[in-house]
Short mmCIF file of C-alpha atoms and ligand atoms in Angstrom, two decimals:
data_model
loop_
_atom_site.label_atom_id
_atom_site.label_comp_id
_atom_site.label_asym_id
_atom_site.label_seq_id
_atom_site.Cartn_x
_atom_site.Cartn_y
_atom_site.Cartn_z
CA MET A 1 -30.22 74.09 25.67
CA PRO A 2 -29.72 75.04 22.01
CA PRO A 3 -26.70 73.12 20.75
CA CYS A 4 -23.65 75.06 19.66
CA VAL A 5 -22.92 73.77 16.16
CA HIS A 6 -19.50 73.77 14.49
CA ARG A 7 -18.42 73.22 10.86
CA ALA A 8 -17.13 69.78 9.74
CA GLU A 9 -15.19 69.28 6.49
CA PRO A 10 -14.83 65.68 5.25
CA GLN A 11 -11.29 64.45 4.46
CA PRO A 12 -10.14 61.80 1.94
CA ASP A 13 -9.11 59.43 4.79
CA GLY A 14 -12.68 59.34 6.18
CA SER A 15 -11.99 61.72 9.06
CA TYR A 16 -13.24 65.32 9.29
CA ARG A 17 -11.70 68.70 10.08
CA ILE A 18 -13.72 70.53 12.74
CA PHE A 19 -13.87 74.35 13.08
CA GLY A 20 -15.62 76.46 15.72
CA GLN A 21 -15.56 77.78 19.27
CA LYS A 22 -17.64 76.74 22.30
CA ILE A 23 -17.89 78.43 25.71
CA PHE A 24 -18.75 76.70 28.99
CA ILE A 25 -17.15 73.28 28.49
CA THR A 26 -16.96 71.50 31.85
CA TYR A 27 -13.56 69.80 32.16
CA GLY A 28 -12.84 70.87 28.56
CA GLU A 29 -9.20 71.10 29.66
CA HIS A 30 -7.40 69.59 32.64
CA ASP A 31 -4.36 67.48 33.49
CA MET A 32 -6.11 64.71 35.41
CA ALA A 33 -6.03 62.29 32.47
CA GLU A 34 -3.52 61.61 29.66
CA ASN A 35 -6.05 62.44 26.99
CA ILE A 36 -9.44 64.15 26.65
CA ILE A 37 -12.06 63.46 24.02
CA HIS A 38 -14.63 66.09 23.10
CA LEU A 39 -18.04 65.16 21.71
CA VAL A 40 -18.71 67.96 19.24
CA LEU A 41 -21.82 68.76 17.20
CA ALA A 42 -21.04 70.01 13.70
CA ARG A 43 -22.60 70.47 10.27
CA THR A 44 -21.15 68.86 7.17
CA PRO A 45 -21.22 70.88 3.90
CA THR A 46 -24.13 68.87 2.44
CA ALA A 47 -26.21 68.76 5.65
CA PRO A 48 -29.89 69.69 5.40
CA GLU A 49 -31.06 72.87 7.14
CA GLY A 50 -32.12 72.78 10.80
CA VAL A 51 -31.75 70.14 13.49
CA LYS A 52 -31.88 67.28 10.95
CA GLY A 53 -28.48 68.39 9.61
CA ILE A 54 -26.39 68.08 12.77
CA SER A 55 -23.77 65.34 13.18
CA LEU A 56 -21.78 64.20 16.20
CA PHE A 57 -17.98 63.89 16.22
CA VAL A 58 -15.30 62.67 18.60
CA VAL A 59 -12.41 65.13 18.76
CA PRO A 60 -9.42 64.00 20.88
CA LYS A 61 -6.95 66.35 22.53
CA PHE A 62 -4.12 64.04 21.43
CA MET A 63 -4.37 61.78 18.38
CA VAL A 64 -4.19 58.09 19.26
CA ASN A 65 -1.73 55.83 17.38
CA ASP A 66 -2.68 52.34 16.15
CA ASP A 67 -0.86 50.75 19.11
CA GLY A 68 -2.90 52.88 21.56
CA SER A 69 -0.07 55.27 22.42
CA LEU A 70 -0.61 59.03 22.24
CA GLY A 71 0.36 60.80 19.02
CA ASP A 72 0.29 64.40 17.79
CA ARG A 73 -1.48 67.24 19.61
CA ASN A 74 -4.85 67.87 17.90
CA ASP A 75 -5.99 71.39 17.01
CA ALA A 76 -8.40 71.60 19.99
CA TYR A 77 -7.26 74.19 22.54
CA CYS A 78 -8.59 75.80 25.68
CA VAL A 79 -8.42 79.55 25.12
CA SER A 80 -9.75 80.63 28.54
CA ILE A 81 -11.09 79.32 31.86
CA GLU A 82 -14.32 80.85 33.24
CA HIS A 83 -14.36 82.62 36.65
CA LYS A 84 -17.42 81.32 38.44
CA LEU A 85 -19.72 81.73 41.46
CA GLY A 86 -18.94 78.20 42.67
CA ILE A 87 -17.63 74.76 41.63
CA HIS A 88 -14.13 76.19 41.62
CA ALA A 89 -12.58 72.72 41.45
CA SER A 90 -14.29 72.11 38.09
CA PRO A 91 -12.49 73.83 35.19
CA THR A 92 -15.00 75.36 32.76
CA ALA A 93 -13.18 75.93 29.50
CA ILE A 94 -13.68 78.00 26.38
CA MET A 95 -12.57 75.66 23.61
CA ALA A 96 -11.37 76.63 20.16
CA PHE A 97 -11.42 73.93 17.47
CA GLY A 98 -9.53 74.37 14.23
CA ASP A 99 -7.78 77.73 14.74
CA HIS A 100 -4.57 76.18 13.38
CA GLY A 101 -5.82 74.34 10.28
CA GLY A 102 -8.63 72.14 11.59
CA ALA A 103 -9.18 69.75 14.50
CA VAL A 104 -9.30 66.08 13.48
CA GLY A 105 -12.72 64.62 14.29
CA HIS A 106 -14.28 61.20 13.79
CA LEU A 107 -17.98 60.79 12.99
CA VAL A 108 -20.08 59.03 15.65
CA GLY A 109 -22.76 56.80 14.10
CA GLU A 110 -24.42 58.23 11.00
CA GLU A 111 -24.27 61.74 9.57
CA ASN A 112 -27.16 64.08 10.50
CA ARG A 113 -28.27 62.03 13.52
CA GLY A 114 -26.15 63.96 16.00
CA LEU A 115 -28.97 65.61 17.90
CA GLU A 116 -30.67 62.25 18.45
CA TYR A 117 -27.41 60.84 19.87
CA MET A 118 -26.88 63.91 22.01
CA PHE A 119 -30.27 63.41 23.67
CA ILE A 120 -29.24 59.91 24.82
CA MET A 121 -26.24 61.47 26.54
CA MET A 122 -28.25 64.42 27.79
CA ASN A 123 -30.90 62.34 29.56
CA ALA A 124 -28.16 60.57 31.52
CA ALA A 125 -26.48 63.92 32.19
CA ARG A 126 -29.74 65.51 33.37
CA PHE A 127 -30.30 62.65 35.77
CA GLY A 128 -26.71 63.00 37.00
CA VAL A 129 -27.16 66.72 37.63
CA GLY A 130 -30.39 65.92 39.50
CA LEU A 131 -28.26 63.76 41.79
CA GLU A 132 -26.00 66.78 42.36
CA GLY A 133 -29.10 68.47 43.77
CA VAL A 134 -29.78 65.50 46.05
CA ALA A 135 -26.14 65.56 47.19
CA ALA A 136 -26.31 69.30 47.92
CA CYS A 137 -29.40 68.72 50.11
CA GLU A 138 -27.75 65.88 52.02
CA ARG A 139 -24.36 67.54 52.53
CA ALA A 140 -25.88 70.87 53.56
CA TYR A 141 -28.16 69.01 56.00
CA GLN A 142 -25.32 67.04 57.61
CA ARG A 143 -23.23 70.16 58.10
CA ALA A 144 -26.14 72.18 59.54
CA ARG A 145 -27.19 69.34 61.87
CA ASP A 146 -23.64 69.00 63.26
CA TYR A 147 -23.39 72.76 63.81
CA ALA A 148 -26.82 72.90 65.46
CA ARG A 149 -25.74 70.27 67.97
CA ASP A 150 -22.60 72.25 68.88
CA ARG A 151 -23.67 75.87 68.88
CA ILE A 152 -24.91 77.05 72.28
CA GLN A 153 -27.19 80.08 72.11
CA CYS A 154 -30.09 81.26 74.34
CA THR A 155 -32.04 79.33 76.92
CA ASP A 156 -34.73 76.92 75.93
CA ILE A 157 -37.84 78.89 74.97
CA GLY A 158 -39.98 77.00 77.51
CA VAL A 159 -37.51 77.34 80.44
CA ARG A 160 -37.09 80.67 82.29
CA GLY A 161 -33.59 81.38 83.57
CA GLY A 162 -32.30 77.96 82.63
CA ALA A 163 -28.92 77.16 81.13
CA LYS A 164 -28.13 78.07 77.55
CA VAL A 165 -28.79 75.21 75.15
CA ALA A 166 -27.58 73.98 71.78
CA ILE A 167 -29.59 75.65 69.00
CA ILE A 168 -30.94 72.26 67.86
CA ASN A 169 -33.35 72.62 70.80
CA HIS A 170 -35.02 75.74 69.40
CA PRO A 171 -38.25 74.92 67.55
CA ASP A 172 -37.40 77.06 64.51
CA VAL A 173 -33.97 75.43 64.10
CA ARG A 174 -35.62 72.01 64.33
CA ARG A 175 -38.11 73.14 61.66
CA MET A 176 -35.26 74.15 59.35
CA LEU A 177 -33.41 70.89 59.96
CA MET A 178 -36.57 68.88 59.31
CA ILE A 179 -37.14 70.70 56.01
CA MET A 180 -33.56 69.88 55.05
CA LYS A 181 -33.76 66.25 56.16
CA SER A 182 -37.14 65.54 54.57
CA ARG A 183 -36.30 67.22 51.26
CA ALA A 184 -33.01 65.30 51.05
CA GLU A 185 -34.85 62.03 51.66
CA ALA A 186 -37.69 62.79 49.24
CA THR A 187 -35.46 63.90 46.35
CA ARG A 188 -33.17 60.90 46.89
CA ALA A 189 -36.04 58.39 47.02
CA LEU A 190 -37.55 59.77 43.82
CA ALA A 191 -34.21 59.77 42.00
CA TYR A 192 -33.54 56.14 42.98
CA VAL A 193 -37.00 55.01 41.85
CA VAL A 194 -36.40 56.69 38.48
CA ALA A 195 -32.95 55.04 38.26
CA ALA A 196 -34.52 51.62 38.92
CA ALA A 197 -37.14 52.31 36.24
CA HIS A 198 -34.33 53.21 33.85
CA ASP A 199 -32.73 49.81 34.51
CA ALA A 200 -36.05 48.08 33.83
CA ALA A 201 -36.56 50.21 30.70
CA THR A 202 -33.24 49.06 29.25
CA ARG A 203 -32.89 45.48 30.61
CA HIS A 204 -36.30 43.95 31.36
CA PRO A 205 -37.06 40.90 29.13
CA ASP A 206 -40.72 41.95 28.58
CA SER A 207 -41.00 44.69 25.95
CA GLU A 208 -44.25 46.04 27.45
CA VAL A 209 -42.54 46.48 30.84
CA ARG A 210 -39.60 48.18 29.11
CA LYS A 211 -41.96 50.57 27.33
CA ARG A 212 -43.91 51.41 30.48
CA ASN A 213 -40.76 52.10 32.44
CA GLN A 214 -39.29 54.21 29.64
CA ALA A 215 -42.41 56.40 29.61
CA PHE A 216 -42.08 56.89 33.39
CA VAL A 217 -38.38 57.75 33.07
CA ASP A 218 -39.06 60.22 30.25
CA LEU A 219 -41.73 61.97 32.31
CA MET A 220 -39.66 62.10 35.48
CA ILE A 221 -36.17 63.07 34.17
CA PRO A 222 -37.04 66.79 34.01
CA VAL A 223 -38.50 66.51 37.51
CA VAL A 224 -35.44 64.77 38.97
CA LYS A 225 -33.28 67.39 37.26
CA GLY A 226 -35.42 70.47 37.97
CA TRP A 227 -36.94 69.75 41.37
CA SER A 228 -33.90 68.12 43.00
CA THR A 229 -31.58 70.92 41.92
CA GLU A 230 -33.98 73.69 42.98
CA SER A 231 -34.27 71.80 46.29
CA GLY A 232 -30.46 71.73 46.49
CA VAL A 233 -30.27 75.53 46.26
CA THR A 234 -33.15 76.07 48.73
CA ILE A 235 -31.77 73.56 51.22
CA ALA A 236 -28.21 74.87 50.97
CA SER A 237 -29.60 78.36 51.63
CA ILE A 238 -31.47 77.10 54.71
CA GLY A 239 -28.19 75.46 55.76
CA VAL A 240 -26.53 78.91 55.78
CA GLN A 241 -29.44 80.21 57.87
CA VAL A 242 -29.06 77.42 60.46
CA HIS A 243 -25.44 78.58 60.94
CA GLY A 244 -26.52 82.20 61.57
CA GLY A 245 -23.66 84.65 61.01
CA MET A 246 -21.13 81.82 60.77
CA GLY A 247 -23.01 80.56 57.71
CA TYR A 248 -22.03 83.72 55.87
CA ILE A 249 -18.37 83.21 56.73
CA GLU A 250 -16.41 80.87 54.49
CA GLU A 251 -14.73 78.77 57.24
CA THR A 252 -17.86 76.81 58.10
CA GLY A 253 -18.29 75.59 54.50
CA ALA A 254 -22.05 76.22 54.52
CA ALA A 255 -21.77 79.00 51.95
CA GLN A 256 -19.79 76.78 49.60
CA HIS A 257 -22.71 74.35 49.33
CA LEU A 258 -24.95 77.22 48.25
CA ARG A 259 -22.44 78.53 45.69
CA ASP A 260 -21.81 75.03 44.32
CA ALA A 261 -25.50 74.08 44.20
CA GLN A 262 -26.50 77.10 42.11
CA ILE A 263 -25.01 75.78 38.86
CA SER A 264 -27.11 72.61 39.02
CA THR A 265 -30.32 74.54 38.24
CA ILE A 266 -28.60 76.02 35.18
CA TYR A 267 -26.40 73.54 33.31
CA GLU A 268 -27.87 70.68 31.28
CA GLY A 269 -30.85 72.98 30.78
CA THR A 270 -32.28 75.50 33.22
CA THR A 271 -35.32 74.70 35.36
CA GLY A 272 -37.47 76.70 32.93
CA ILE A 273 -36.28 74.53 30.05
CA GLN A 274 -36.88 71.30 32.04
CA ALA A 275 -40.40 72.50 32.86
CA ASN A 276 -41.16 73.33 29.20
CA ASP A 277 -39.94 69.86 28.23
CA LEU A 278 -42.13 68.32 30.94
CA ILE A 279 -45.40 70.00 29.99
CA GLY A 280 -44.79 69.93 26.21
CA ARG A 281 -42.94 66.85 24.99
CA LYS A 282 -43.61 64.70 28.05
CA MET A 283 -47.27 65.55 28.73
CA ALA A 284 -49.21 67.50 26.10
CA ARG A 285 -47.81 65.49 23.19
CA GLU A 286 -49.28 62.23 24.59
CA GLY A 287 -52.43 63.76 26.12
CA GLY A 288 -51.08 63.33 29.65
CA ALA A 289 -51.28 59.49 29.43
CA THR A 290 -48.13 58.70 31.45
CA LEU A 291 -48.96 61.32 34.09
CA LYS A 292 -52.40 59.69 34.48
CA SER A 293 -50.85 56.26 35.00
CA VAL A 294 -48.43 57.71 37.59
CA ILE A 295 -51.38 59.36 39.38
CA ASN A 296 -53.21 56.00 39.38
CA ALA A 297 -50.15 54.34 40.93
CA MET A 298 -50.09 57.07 43.60
CA ARG A 299 -53.78 56.58 44.38
CA ALA A 300 -53.22 52.81 44.70
CA LEU A 301 -51.15 53.50 47.82
CA ASP A 302 -54.20 54.91 49.60
CA ALA A 303 -55.59 51.50 50.62
CA ASP A 304 -52.32 50.65 52.40
CA LEU A 305 -52.18 54.05 54.11
CA ALA A 306 -55.81 53.64 55.24
CA LYS A 307 -54.88 50.44 57.14
CA GLN A 308 -52.52 52.38 59.43
CA ASP A 309 -53.73 53.88 62.70
CA GLY A 310 -52.49 56.96 64.48
CA ALA A 311 -52.01 60.68 63.89
CA ASN A 312 -48.89 60.30 61.72
CA PHE A 313 -50.53 58.16 59.07
CA THR A 314 -53.82 60.07 59.22
CA ALA A 315 -51.93 63.27 58.37
CA ILE A 316 -49.78 61.57 55.71
CA ARG A 317 -52.83 60.04 54.04
CA SER A 318 -54.91 63.20 53.97
CA ARG A 319 -52.08 65.50 52.75
CA PHE A 320 -50.98 62.97 50.13
CA SER A 321 -54.51 62.50 48.85
CA ALA A 322 -55.04 66.29 48.62
CA GLY A 323 -51.68 66.59 46.84
CA ILE A 324 -52.68 63.99 44.26
CA ASP A 325 -55.97 65.80 43.61
CA ALA A 326 -54.10 69.09 43.12
CA LEU A 327 -51.62 67.39 40.76
CA ALA A 328 -54.40 65.75 38.71
CA GLU A 329 -56.31 69.03 38.40
CA ALA A 330 -53.27 71.08 37.34
CA GLY A 331 -52.11 68.32 34.95
CA GLU A 332 -55.49 68.13 33.22
CA TRP A 333 -55.63 71.91 32.91
CA LEU A 334 -52.16 72.01 31.36
CA VAL A 335 -52.85 69.26 28.82
CA ALA A 336 -56.13 70.94 27.83
CA THR A 337 -54.60 74.44 27.64
CA TYR A 338 -51.29 73.62 25.93
CA GLY A 339 -52.72 73.37 22.41
CA ALA A 340 -55.06 76.36 22.74
CA ASP A 341 -52.80 78.82 24.62
CA VAL A 342 -49.21 77.65 24.93
CA ARG A 343 -48.07 80.91 26.58
CA ALA A 344 -50.59 80.48 29.41
CA ALA A 345 -49.55 76.84 29.85
CA SER A 346 -45.83 77.76 29.86
CA ALA A 347 -46.44 80.44 32.51
CA GLY A 348 -47.32 77.59 34.88
CA ALA A 349 -44.62 75.16 33.76
CA VAL A 350 -42.18 75.61 36.67
CA PRO A 351 -44.91 75.64 39.37
CA PHE A 352 -46.20 72.41 37.81
CA LEU A 353 -42.74 70.82 37.79
CA THR A 354 -42.43 71.73 41.49
CA LEU A 355 -45.90 70.34 42.18
CA LEU A 356 -45.09 67.04 40.48
CA GLY A 357 -41.77 66.86 42.35
CA ILE A 358 -43.39 67.53 45.72
CA VAL A 359 -46.23 65.01 45.22
CA ALA A 360 -44.01 62.33 43.65
CA GLY A 361 -41.51 62.84 46.48
CA GLY A 362 -44.41 62.46 48.94
CA TRP A 363 -45.44 59.27 47.16
CA GLN A 364 -42.00 57.75 47.74
CA MET A 365 -41.84 59.04 51.33
CA ALA A 366 -45.25 57.46 52.02
CA ARG A 367 -44.06 54.13 50.58
CA ALA A 368 -40.96 54.32 52.77
CA ALA A 369 -43.06 55.18 55.85
CA LEU A 370 -45.22 52.09 55.27
CA VAL A 371 -42.14 49.87 55.07
CA ALA A 372 -40.73 51.50 58.20
CA GLN A 373 -44.00 51.03 60.10
CA ALA A 374 -44.07 47.33 59.13
CA LYS A 375 -40.55 47.01 60.58
CA ILE A 376 -41.60 48.77 63.78
CA ASP A 377 -44.71 46.54 64.06
CA GLY A 378 -42.45 43.52 63.61
CA GLY A 379 -40.43 44.56 66.67
CA ASP A 380 -37.48 46.24 64.94
CA LYS A 381 -36.07 48.87 67.33
CA ASP A 382 -33.76 50.63 64.84
CA PRO A 383 -34.48 54.38 65.34
CA PHE A 384 -34.08 54.86 61.58
CA TYR A 385 -37.62 53.47 61.09
CA LYS A 386 -39.23 55.76 63.64
CA ALA A 387 -37.39 58.72 62.12
CA LYS A 388 -38.67 57.75 58.66
CA VAL A 389 -42.32 57.79 59.77
CA VAL A 390 -41.89 61.08 61.64
CA THR A 391 -39.99 62.67 58.74
CA THR A 392 -42.73 61.64 56.32
CA ARG A 393 -45.32 63.17 58.64
CA PHE A 394 -43.30 66.40 58.69
CA TYR A 395 -42.99 66.31 54.89
CA ALA A 396 -46.77 65.87 54.60
CA ASP A 397 -47.54 68.85 56.86
CA HIS A 398 -44.85 71.23 55.62
CA VAL A 399 -44.13 70.27 52.01
CA LEU A 400 -47.10 68.33 50.58
CA SER A 401 -49.32 71.05 52.05
CA GLN A 402 -47.92 73.42 49.38
CA ALA A 403 -49.50 71.35 46.58
CA ARG A 404 -52.83 73.19 46.51
CA GLY A 405 -51.15 76.61 46.23
CA LEU A 406 -48.90 75.43 43.40
CA ALA A 407 -51.88 74.00 41.52
CA SER A 408 -53.61 77.39 41.80
CA SER A 409 -50.50 79.12 40.43
CA VAL A 410 -50.72 76.80 37.40
CA THR A 411 -54.44 77.09 36.70
CA ASP A 412 -55.05 80.73 37.76
CA GLY A 413 -51.65 82.36 37.54
CA ALA A 414 -51.00 82.92 33.83
CA GLU A 415 -52.79 86.24 33.57
CA GLY A 416 -50.60 87.88 36.19
CA VAL A 417 -47.48 86.49 34.55
CA LEU A 418 -48.34 87.73 31.07
CA ALA A 419 -50.24 90.96 31.71
CA LEU A 420 -47.47 93.60 31.86
CA PRO A 421 -46.19 94.92 28.54
CA GLU A 422 -42.41 94.71 28.15
CA ASP A 423 -41.84 98.44 28.82
CA MET A 424 -43.56 98.24 32.22
CA PHE A 425 -40.88 95.96 33.66
C1 FAD B 1 -20.25 76.40 34.80
C2 FAD B 1 -20.92 75.98 33.55
C3 FAD B 1 -20.58 74.77 32.97
C4 FAD B 1 -21.20 74.37 31.77
N1 FAD B 1 -20.82 73.20 31.16
C5 FAD B 1 -21.30 72.90 29.92
C6 FAD B 1 -20.78 71.79 29.18
O1 FAD B 1 -19.91 71.05 29.64
N2 FAD B 1 -21.27 71.56 27.93
C7 FAD B 1 -22.22 72.35 27.38
O2 FAD B 1 -22.62 72.11 26.25
N3 FAD B 1 -22.73 73.41 28.06
C8 FAD B 1 -22.27 73.71 29.30
N4 FAD B 1 -22.76 74.81 29.97
C9 FAD B 1 -23.78 75.63 29.34
C10 FAD B 1 -25.14 75.48 30.04
O3 FAD B 1 -25.72 74.24 29.71
C11 FAD B 1 -26.02 76.67 29.63
O4 FAD B 1 -25.45 77.84 30.16
C12 FAD B 1 -27.44 76.48 30.13
O5 FAD B 1 -28.08 75.43 29.44
C13 FAD B 1 -28.28 77.74 29.95
O6 FAD B 1 -28.22 78.22 28.66
P1 FAD B 1 -27.81 79.73 28.40
O7 FAD B 1 -26.60 80.04 29.20
O8 FAD B 1 -27.75 79.93 26.93
O9 FAD B 1 -28.99 80.55 29.04
P2 FAD B 1 -30.20 81.24 28.28
O10 FAD B 1 -30.80 80.25 27.31
O11 FAD B 1 -29.77 82.56 27.77
O12 FAD B 1 -31.23 81.44 29.47
C14 FAD B 1 -31.38 82.64 30.22
C15 FAD B 1 -32.71 82.57 30.99
O13 FAD B 1 -33.78 82.51 30.07
C16 FAD B 1 -34.57 81.36 30.29
N5 FAD B 1 -35.02 80.82 29.00
C17 FAD B 1 -34.30 80.72 27.86
N6 FAD B 1 -35.06 80.18 26.89
C18 FAD B 1 -36.27 79.94 27.43
C19 FAD B 1 -37.50 79.41 26.95
N7 FAD B 1 -37.63 78.99 25.69
N8 FAD B 1 -38.55 79.31 27.78
C20 FAD B 1 -38.45 79.71 29.07
N9 FAD B 1 -37.31 80.22 29.58
C21 FAD B 1 -36.25 80.35 28.79
C22 FAD B 1 -33.66 80.37 31.03
O14 FAD B 1 -34.42 79.47 31.83
C23 FAD B 1 -32.83 81.33 31.87
O15 FAD B 1 -33.52 81.65 33.05
C24 FAD B 1 -22.18 75.21 31.18
C25 FAD B 1 -22.50 76.42 31.80
C26 FAD B 1 -21.90 76.82 32.95
C27 FAD B 1 -22.28 78.15 33.57
#
């Protein structure tokens, strides 16, 4: 997302006067708190050209007195509220700073380091929006599952002249619910593993461990953001489908999940921007080193999967292993191609992000299935564990199985993307 940059004029008292307008500010104005502070990027008069000349400022709605009480109204006003497809409870404001003489702003940190500071905030925000995708998957699943248990329609496909049954009995409805359930579990597991790595990256006493975890987090943030949110939209759409006609009607709430989920693939950087970040800054720039170490960690799970008997683990192991091979092949191709033909590499950026999401999600599902199987083998009768193994098997057959096709889109697909001249669209 290119930052929207305002003008900042230094004042004798050390503060600044900020001037400029910015669209699309989530919660830029509301009455749920006494005060609001805006973090605003602006250029000072002596700032160097380009991104190295951007500073970060705090601009409050109300000035704060020395005793902590609220003072004068600052010159930061909402001039309009956007009318949106969804998230109607979230006010998206157009903010005007300085239309009445200048908004008082206070410099954060040092001048000209604003973009660097913004990235710290943005990584956390991108992760948070990724969780919105996970939440959309889970909520849409719960609503669809409850409806599928209640809605009676048609007899069971295998029973002639029998009674009508709840739609959850129909194989295609079960398939849709399993896609929803497994994608919610896979995106959530991956997001939590990345969150744990973030904790280790910031708090672990060993600097080498911190560094390793930070590299993993940096690689995976665009995936948690891009893949989980795209999953949120897909799963919310399947949720509408499970409801049939009632899904298209507002009372059931299924359509709201779809409308609300759609923003998550856009704000804090669209999926295309996440994917460019992934293949460029996070992979090509370091020769794919972190991706290789992640792939090695995935392959290390194979020995544990091989110890398990039965059709479920046989399928999980073979699909996972094929998924890793596809990921490694597409990753190597991208790193090799990026420097020579960046347009060809970028044409495959989103398919690659999806591929990494699917295989990394499968990695975490496989780990969870192994833990669940150990519980079952130890005599634990909680149905949660059986469901985890079965859900992972479903994920392997229906989601991990897409890995090969995605890898082909990356390595063979650029020509078709780039061939048409602009006037043939
Ligand atoms: C409801 C809402 C709330 C928001 N809240 C905030 C907020 O609080 N703070 C804030 O700062 N911003 C906010 N935004 C702005 C949001 O982050 C941007 O709209 C978003 O990053 C996309 O940028 P854009 O609108 O300029 O789209 P564009 O950049 O015009 O993108 C249009 C299309 O082109 C593609 N594209 C653009 N450049 C490239 C490229 N180089 N390579 C490949 N594809 C590309 C995009 O993926 C997209 O598909 C909000 C937006 C909305 C709609």
